[in-house]
Coordinates of C-alpha atoms and ligand atoms in Angstrom, one line a residue:
X1 CA 45.9 74.5 86.0
X2 CA 47.7 77.9 87.0
X3 CA 45.5 80.5 86.3
X4 CA 46.3 84.1 84.8
X5 CA 46.3 85.7 88.1
X6 CA 48.3 83.3 89.8
X7 CA 51.0 84.0 86.9
X8 CA 50.2 87.8 87.2
X9 CA 51.2 87.6 91.2
X10 CA 54.5 85.4 90.3
X11 CA 55.4 88.2 88.0
X12 CA 54.7 90.7 90.4
X13 CA 56.7 88.6 93.2
X14 CA 59.4 88.7 90.7
X15 CA 59.1 84.6 90.6
X16 CA 58.6 84.6 87.0
X17 CA 59.5 86.8 83.9
X18 CA 57.4 87.4 80.9
X19 CA 60.3 85.7 79.0
X20 CA 60.0 82.7 81.2
X21 CA 56.4 82.4 80.8
X22 CA 56.9 82.7 77.2
X23 CA 59.7 79.7 77.2
X24 CA 57.2 77.7 79.3
X25 CA 54.6 78.1 76.8
X26 CA 56.7 77.2 73.7
X27 CA 57.9 74.2 75.5
X28 CA 54.1 73.1 76.2
X29 CA 53.4 73.7 72.7
X30 CA 56.6 71.9 71.4
X31 CA 55.2 68.9 73.6
X32 CA 51.6 68.7 72.4
X33 CA 50.8 71.2 69.3
X34 CA 51.4 68.3 66.8
X35 CA 48.8 66.1 67.9
X36 CA 46.5 69.0 68.7
X37 CA 47.1 71.8 65.8
X38 CA 45.6 74.8 68.2
X39 CA 47.6 77.3 66.1
X40 CA 47.5 78.4 62.4
X41 CA 50.4 81.1 63.4
X42 CA 52.6 81.8 66.2
X43 CA 54.4 84.8 66.6
X44 CA 58.5 84.0 66.5
X45 CA 59.2 87.3 67.8
X46 CA 57.3 86.6 71.1
X47 CA 60.7 86.0 73.1
X48 CA 61.9 89.5 72.2
X49 CA 58.4 91.0 73.1
X50 CA 58.8 89.6 76.4
X51 CA 62.4 90.6 76.9
X52 CA 61.6 94.2 76.2
X53 CA 58.1 93.7 78.3
X54 CA 60.2 92.6 81.2
X55 CA 63.0 95.6 80.9
X56 CA 60.1 98.1 80.6
X57 CA 57.8 96.8 83.4
X58 CA 56.3 99.8 85.2
X59 CA 55.5 100.0 88.9
X60 CA 52.4 98.6 89.3
X61 CA 51.6 96.8 86.1
X62 CA 48.1 95.4 85.5
X63 CA 47.2 91.8 86.1
X64 CA 47.6 90.9 82.2
X65 CA 51.2 92.7 81.7
X66 CA 53.9 90.3 80.3
X67 CA 51.4 87.3 80.2
X68 CA 51.3 85.5 76.5
X69 CA 47.7 84.5 75.4
X70 CA 46.5 83.5 72.2
X71 CA 43.5 84.9 69.7
X72 CA 41.0 83.4 67.3
X73 CA 42.4 84.0 63.9
X74 CA 39.3 86.2 62.8
X75 CA 40.6 88.7 64.8
X76 CA 42.8 91.5 63.1
X77 CA 46.3 91.7 64.3
X78 CA 48.3 94.2 62.4
X79 CA 51.4 92.8 60.8
X80 CA 50.8 89.4 61.7
X81 CA 48.7 87.1 59.2
X82 CA 44.9 86.6 59.5
X83 CA 43.2 83.9 57.7
X84 CA 39.6 83.5 59.5
X85 CA 41.1 79.9 58.7
X86 CA 39.8 80.5 54.8
X87 CA 41.9 79.6 51.5
X88 CA 40.6 83.1 50.4
X89 CA 42.6 85.2 53.0
X90 CA 45.6 82.3 53.2
X91 CA 48.5 85.3 53.0
X92 CA 46.2 88.4 54.4
X93 CA 48.1 90.8 56.6
X94 CA 46.1 93.3 58.1
X95 CA 47.3 96.9 58.8
X96 CA 45.4 97.2 61.9
X97 CA 44.5 95.3 65.1
X98 CA 41.0 94.7 66.3
X99 CA 40.4 97.2 69.4
X100 CA 40.4 94.1 71.8
X101 CA 43.6 93.4 70.6
X102 CA 44.6 97.0 70.8
X103 CA 43.5 97.3 74.3
X104 CA 45.4 94.0 75.4
X105 CA 48.5 95.2 73.9
X106 CA 48.2 98.4 75.5
X107 CA 47.9 96.4 79.0
X108 CA 51.2 94.9 78.3
X109 CA 49.5 91.4 77.1
X110 CA 51.7 89.4 75.0
X111 CA 50.1 88.2 71.8
X112 CA 51.9 84.4 71.4
X113 CA 49.8 83.1 68.4
X114 CA 46.4 83.0 66.4
X115 CA 44.2 80.2 66.6
X116 CA 42.6 77.6 64.6
X117 CA 38.7 78.0 63.7
X118 CA 36.2 76.5 61.3
X119 CA 36.4 78.8 58.2
X120 CA 35.2 82.1 59.0
X121 CA 33.6 81.2 62.1
X122 CA 31.1 78.6 60.6
X123 CA 30.8 75.6 62.2
X124 CA 31.0 73.6 65.6
X125 CA 33.9 71.4 65.5
X126 CA 37.1 73.1 63.8
X127 CA 36.7 70.6 61.6
X128 CA 35.8 73.2 59.0
X129 CA 39.2 75.1 58.7
X130 CA 40.9 75.0 55.4
X131 CA 44.1 74.2 57.6
X132 CA 42.9 70.9 59.2
X133 CA 41.0 70.2 62.3
X134 CA 42.4 70.8 65.9
X135 CA 42.0 68.0 68.5
X136 CA 40.6 67.9 71.5
X137 CA 43.3 68.0 74.5
X138 CA 41.2 65.7 76.8
X139 CA 40.9 63.0 74.1
X140 CA 42.5 63.8 70.8
X141 CA 40.2 61.5 69.0
X142 CA 37.3 64.0 69.7
X143 CA 36.7 67.5 68.5
X144 CA 37.5 70.4 70.4
X145 CA 34.2 72.1 69.5
X146 CA 34.0 75.2 67.3
X147 CA 34.5 77.4 66.1
X148 CA 36.9 78.9 68.2
X149 CA 38.4 75.3 68.8
X150 CA 41.9 76.4 68.7
X151 CA 41.4 79.1 71.2
X152 CA 40.0 76.5 73.8
X153 CA 42.5 73.9 73.0
X154 CA 45.3 76.4 73.9
X155 CA 43.6 77.0 77.2
X156 CA 42.7 73.6 78.2
X157 CA 46.1 72.0 76.9
X158 CA 48.2 74.4 79.3
X159 CA 49.3 76.5 75.9
X160 CA 48.5 80.1 77.3
X161 CA 46.2 80.9 80.2
X162 CA 43.8 82.9 78.4
X163 CA 42.5 83.3 74.6
X164 CA 40.1 85.4 72.7
X165 CA 37.5 83.7 70.5
X166 CA 34.5 85.2 68.9
X167 CA 31.0 83.9 69.1
X168 CA 27.8 84.3 66.8
X169 CA 26.0 81.3 68.1
X170 CA 27.9 79.6 70.8
X171 CA 31.4 79.8 69.4
X172 CA 33.3 80.3 72.4
X173 CA 30.8 78.6 74.8
X174 CA 30.7 75.1 73.0
X175 CA 34.4 74.7 73.0
X176 CA 34.9 76.1 76.6
X177 CA 32.3 72.9 77.1
X178 CA 33.9 70.4 75.3
X179 CA 37.3 71.0 76.5
X180 CA 36.8 71.8 80.1
X181 CA 37.5 75.6 80.5
X182 CA 35.4 78.4 81.2
X183 CA 33.6 80.5 78.1
X184 CA 32.5 84.2 78.2
X185 CA 30.3 85.5 75.5
X186 CA 29.7 88.9 76.7
X187 CA 26.1 90.9 76.1
X188 CA 25.7 92.4 72.3
X189 CA 27.6 95.6 72.5
X190 CA 29.8 95.0 75.7
X191 CA 32.7 94.7 73.7
X192 CA 33.8 96.1 70.4
X193 CA 33.5 94.0 66.7
X194 CA 35.9 96.3 65.2
X195 CA 38.7 94.3 63.5
X196 CA 36.5 91.3 64.1
X197 CA 36.1 89.6 60.6
X198 CA 32.3 89.7 60.4
X199 CA 30.4 86.7 60.0
X200 CA 26.4 87.7 61.1
X201 CA 26.7 91.5 62.5
X202 CA 23.9 91.4 64.4
X203 CA 24.8 88.5 66.6
X204 CA 28.9 88.4 66.4
X205 CA 30.6 89.3 69.9
X206 CA 34.2 88.6 71.3
X207 CA 34.6 86.7 74.1
X208 CA 37.2 84.8 76.2
X209 CA 38.3 81.5 77.1
X210 CA 40.0 81.4 80.7
X211 CA 40.7 78.3 83.2
X212 CA 38.4 80.1 86.0
X213 CA 35.4 82.5 86.0
X214 CA 37.5 85.4 88.0
X215 CA 40.0 85.0 84.9
X216 CA 36.9 85.7 82.7
X217 CA 36.3 88.8 84.6
X218 CA 39.6 90.3 84.2
X219 CA 39.8 89.5 80.5
X220 CA 36.5 91.3 79.9
X221 CA 37.5 94.3 82.1
X222 CA 40.3 94.6 79.6
X223 CA 38.5 94.3 76.5
X224 CA 35.0 96.1 77.1
X225 CA 33.6 99.2 77.0
X226 CA 32.9 102.3 74.3
X227 CA 34.9 101.9 71.2
X228 CA 34.4 105.0 68.8
X229 CA 35.0 102.4 65.8
X230 CA 32.1 100.3 66.5
X231 CA 28.7 101.9 66.8
X232 CA 27.2 99.0 68.4
X233 CA 29.2 99.2 71.3
X234 CA 27.6 100.6 74.1
X235 CA 28.4 103.9 76.0
X236 CA 27.7 102.4 79.8
X237 CA 31.0 102.3 82.2
X238 CA 32.5 98.9 82.4
X239 CA 31.7 97.7 86.1
X240 CA 33.9 96.1 88.5
X241 CA 33.6 92.6 87.8
X242 CA 35.9 90.9 90.4
X243 CA 34.4 93.5 92.7
X244 CA 31.3 92.3 91.9
X245 CA 32.2 88.7 92.2
X246 CA 33.3 89.2 95.6
X247 CA 29.6 90.0 96.8
X248 CA 29.0 86.5 96.5
X249 CA 25.9 85.4 95.1
X250 CA 23.5 84.4 98.0
X251 CA 20.1 86.0 97.4
X252 CA 20.6 85.7 93.6
X253 CA 17.7 84.0 92.1
X254 CA 18.1 81.7 89.2
X255 CA 15.7 79.1 87.1
X256 CA 16.2 75.7 85.2
X257 CA 13.7 76.2 81.8
X258 CA 12.5 72.8 81.1
X259 CA 12.9 73.5 77.5
X260 CA 16.6 73.4 78.1
X261 CA 16.7 69.8 79.4
X262 CA 14.3 67.7 77.6
X263 CA 14.9 65.6 74.4
X264 CA 17.9 65.3 73.0
X265 CA 19.7 66.3 75.8
X266 CA 22.3 63.6 77.4
X267 CA 20.9 62.1 80.3
X268 CA 24.2 62.5 82.2
X269 CA 24.5 66.4 81.3
X270 CA 20.7 66.8 82.6
X271 CA 21.7 64.9 85.5
X272 CA 24.8 67.2 86.1
X273 CA 22.7 70.6 85.4
X274 CA 19.9 69.3 88.4
X275 CA 22.8 68.3 90.8
X276 CA 24.2 71.9 90.2
X277 CA 21.1 73.5 90.7
X278 CA 20.5 71.9 94.0
X279 CA 23.8 72.9 95.0
X280 CA 23.3 76.2 94.2
X281 CA 20.2 76.5 96.3
X282 CA 22.1 75.1 99.4
X283 CA 24.2 77.9 98.7
X284 CA 21.5 80.3 99.5
X285 CA 20.1 81.0 96.1
X286 CA 16.6 81.0 95.3
X287 CA 15.2 78.6 92.5
X288 CA 12.0 79.7 90.5
X289 CA 10.1 78.5 88.0
X290 CA 10.4 79.9 84.4
X291 CA 9.2 78.8 81.1
X292 CA 11.0 79.5 77.2
X293 CA 8.7 78.0 75.4
X294 CA 9.9 79.5 72.0
X295 CA 13.8 77.9 72.6
X296 CA 12.9 75.0 70.1
X297 CA 12.4 77.3 67.1
X298 CA 15.9 79.5 67.9
X299 CA 17.8 77.3 65.9
X300 CA 15.8 77.6 62.6
X301 CA 15.6 81.5 63.2
X302 CA 19.5 81.3 63.7
X303 CA 20.0 79.5 60.7
X304 CA 18.1 81.6 58.3
X305 CA 19.3 85.1 60.1
X306 CA 23.0 84.2 60.2
X307 CA 23.4 83.0 57.0
X308 CA 21.5 86.1 55.4
X309 CA 24.0 88.4 57.0
X310 CA 27.0 86.3 56.1
X311 CA 25.8 86.1 52.4
X312 CA 26.3 89.9 52.4
X313 CA 29.3 90.7 54.9
X314 CA 31.0 87.8 52.5
X315 CA 30.4 89.6 49.2
X316 CA 33.5 91.7 49.9
X317 CA 35.7 88.5 49.2
X318 CA 36.0 88.2 45.7
X319 CA 39.6 88.5 44.6
X320 CA 40.1 92.1 43.9
X321 CA 40.8 93.4 47.2
X322 CA 42.0 90.7 49.4
X323 CA 43.4 87.2 49.2
X324 CA 44.4 85.1 45.8
X325 CA 42.5 86.1 42.6
X326 CA 41.8 83.5 40.1
X327 CA 41.4 84.9 36.8
X328 CA 38.7 84.6 34.5
X329 CA 37.7 85.4 30.6
X330 CA 35.7 88.4 32.4
X331 CA 35.2 90.2 35.4
X332 CA 32.3 88.1 36.5
X333 CA 34.3 84.8 35.9
X334 CA 37.1 86.4 38.1
X335 CA 34.7 86.6 40.6
X336 CA 33.0 83.5 40.3
X337 CA 36.6 81.3 40.2
X338 CA 38.1 83.3 43.3
X339 CA 34.9 82.8 45.3
X340 CA 35.0 79.0 44.0
X341 CA 38.3 78.3 44.8
X342 CA 38.6 80.5 47.7
X343 CA 35.7 79.5 50.0
X344 CA 35.1 75.9 51.4
X345 CA 32.0 73.7 51.1
X346 CA 30.1 75.2 54.9
X347 CA 31.0 78.8 53.9
X348 CA 29.4 78.2 50.6
X349 CA 26.5 76.6 51.9
X350 CA 25.7 79.6 54.3
X351 CA 26.2 82.0 51.5
X352 CA 23.5 80.0 49.3
X353 CA 21.1 79.7 52.4
X354 CA 21.6 83.4 52.8
X355 CA 21.1 84.5 49.4
X356 CA 18.2 82.3 48.9
X357 CA 16.1 83.4 52.4
X358 CA 16.6 86.8 51.1
X359 CA 15.5 86.9 47.5
X360 CA 12.3 88.1 46.4
X361 CA 9.4 85.6 47.0
X362 CA 10.8 84.2 50.0
X363 CA 12.4 87.2 52.0
X364 CA 8.5 87.1 53.8
X365 CA 8.3 83.4 54.6
X366 CA 11.7 82.9 55.6
X367 CA 13.6 86.0 56.6
X368 CA 10.7 88.1 58.1
X369 CA 9.5 85.2 60.0
X370 CA 13.0 84.2 61.5
X371 CA 13.2 88.1 62.7
X372 CA 9.6 87.7 64.2
X373 CA 11.0 84.6 66.2
X374 CA 13.5 86.4 67.3
X375 CA 11.6 89.6 68.5
X376 CA 9.5 86.7 70.7
X377 CA 12.2 85.4 72.2
X378 CA 13.9 88.7 73.5
X379 CA 10.7 89.5 74.9
X380 CA 10.3 85.9 76.3
X381 CA 13.9 86.3 78.0
X382 CA 13.3 89.8 79.3
X383 CA 9.7 88.4 81.0
X384 CA 12.2 85.4 82.4
X385 CA 14.8 87.9 83.6
X386 CA 11.9 89.8 85.8
X387 CA 11.7 86.6 87.7
X388 CA 15.4 85.4 88.2
X389 CA 18.6 87.1 87.7
X390 CA 20.5 84.1 86.0
X391 CA 19.2 80.9 84.2
X392 CA 21.0 77.3 84.9
X393 CA 21.1 74.8 81.7
X394 CA 23.4 72.6 79.8
X395 CA 25.9 74.3 77.2
X396 CA 25.6 71.2 75.0
X397 CA 23.0 68.7 74.3
X398 CA 26.1 66.1 74.2
X399 CA 29.8 66.0 75.1
X400 CA 32.6 66.4 72.4
X401 CA 32.0 64.0 69.6
X402 CA 34.5 61.9 67.7
X403 CA 36.2 63.9 64.8
X404 CA 34.6 63.0 61.7
X405 CA 31.4 61.9 62.9
X406 CA 29.3 65.0 61.9
X407 CA 31.0 66.5 59.6
X408 CA 29.1 65.2 56.9
X409 CA 26.1 65.9 58.3
X410 CA 25.5 69.8 58.7
X411 CA 22.0 69.1 60.8
X412 CA 24.0 67.3 63.4
X413 CA 26.5 69.7 63.4
X414 CA 23.9 72.7 63.7
X415 CA 22.4 70.7 67.0
X416 CA 25.4 70.9 68.7
X417 CA 24.7 75.0 69.2
X418 CA 20.8 74.3 70.3
X419 CA 21.1 75.7 73.6
X420 CA 23.8 78.6 73.3
X421 CA 22.1 80.4 70.0
X422 CA 19.3 81.6 71.8
X423 CA 21.5 84.0 73.9
X424 CA 23.2 85.3 70.6
X425 CA 19.6 85.8 69.0
X426 CA 18.5 87.6 72.3
X427 CA 21.8 89.7 72.6
X428 CA 22.1 88.3 76.7
X429 CA 25.4 87.5 78.3
X430 CA 26.3 83.7 78.9
X431 CA 29.1 81.4 80.1
X432 CA 29.8 78.3 80.4
X433 CA 31.2 76.9 83.4
X434 CA 32.8 73.3 83.9
X435 CA 30.8 70.9 85.7
X436 CA 31.7 67.2 86.8
X437 CA 33.2 65.3 83.7
X438 CA 30.6 62.5 82.2
X439 CA 33.0 59.2 81.2
X440 CA 36.0 61.2 81.4
X441 CA 34.6 64.0 79.0
X442 CA 34.2 67.6 79.9
X443 CA 30.4 68.5 80.6
X444 CA 30.0 72.6 80.5
X445 CA 27.4 74.3 82.3
X446 CA 25.6 77.2 81.0
X447 CA 24.3 80.3 82.9
X448 CA 22.5 83.6 81.0
X449 CA 21.8 86.7 82.2
X450 CA 19.8 90.1 80.9
X451 CA 21.8 92.1 78.5
X452 CA 24.5 94.2 80.4
X453 CA 24.6 92.1 83.4
X454 CA 27.9 90.5 83.3
X455 CA 28.2 91.5 86.9
X456 CA 25.3 89.2 88.2
X457 CA 26.4 86.7 85.4
X458 CA 29.9 86.4 87.0
X459 CA 28.7 86.0 90.3
X460 CA 26.5 83.5 89.8
X461 CA 29.2 81.9 87.8
X462 CA 31.7 82.1 90.5
X463 CA 29.4 80.8 93.0
X464 CA 28.7 77.6 90.3
X465 CA 32.1 76.9 89.7
X466 CA 32.9 76.8 93.4
X467 CA 29.9 74.3 94.5
X468 CA 30.2 71.9 91.5
X469 CA 34.0 71.1 92.2
Ligands
LIG501 N1 28.5 76.5 65.2 C1 27.6 77.9 64.8 C2 27.6 78.1 63.3 O1 28.2 77.6 62.7 C3 27.6 78.9 65.5 C4 29.2 79.5 65.3 C5 29.4 80.9 65.8 O2 29.2 81.1 66.9 N2 31.0 81.5 65.3 O3 27.3 79.1 62.9

């Protein structure tokens, strides 16, 4: 499928217009969207916007100029309905846009639509959307992954060249792995979270879904960097990521931690990781042994910390300021019925879990211990990154599962993120790159690098993409 960079060069050479790209996107959508359901909202005025961009195209327009993209529906878009796939925000139209969206707009990028997700980004299959599931374009009987499922579908089905998603515990990398595209989760603080509807603020990060690694570098460069609206966005200058990739990956050191290829990981996926490791070595990368013994506890810590933060972040949705209000006999009853009717089952489960682990008597047993574990994981990663530049692992323990297979089994659903969650807890950057498919289904290979080392991550990822082909 065509890359973003190829589309940009067609535009540059006047072989295409923004208008023709939008038409092509709409006809691809027309052909398959009824089966796949990747969008919650399509922007009807995208055609006019494209014509305007074509008219105003400046000399030396950047690589995103005039090219349509899709954004997960938990990113605020001024004047465009933003639902987080929840009934409680079903008709919400934000008065401003997320910084990442603003930056893309400023570079001439064209928003085509808002993509489906698990409600408030809580889930791994997009089945927890209040507006119905998305389906995997490779095999529509299977889930596309989640929570950025709609964004992964849009990119993998050929609707848009790239899409924005968000991550709290794997929600960009995991759907990328299931749908066969590239999913990048930047380091915590690399991209402003301003205008991203908060799930767990110490973990949330906006990420990209693209058709190759270089496109991920292009989109990351466009959205990264300090933003006065997000005090956790870092000051560091944004490196030249494409330039970094052009240095090649020879001499980089990598490790394949045993903890990520043991029990629970499908043998075909483990074999693909080991094959990739051999190929990287043959390309001149150096393999080192690394141990990450606390890995098995990451999932437990995440399912304490993320719900704890969610229970606080979601307190604002009470029927008073946003969304539909269910009237009750008094204020408390109105809150209760608005939340009771507005939130879906998984969101309620998270709020209850989070409230429980933060309550007096349980705080020390759960929340505090989870935070200690998070600190240990960070230390363990930073020790590992003294010996290696990147870690190579599977992105997910299995390939895409069937629709319905895990939706009533929260623990099985949570397991889908066991290998992606550690990077979120430690604030690392990480990427999923397609490996060789297994029984016709995409397999994701994950690379992780130290915080703020997207340059190294992308160099290794471009090499990986090249060798596994
Ligand atoms: N699947 C994980 C969860 O449900 C991660 C979600 C995410 O990254 N937004 O919490």
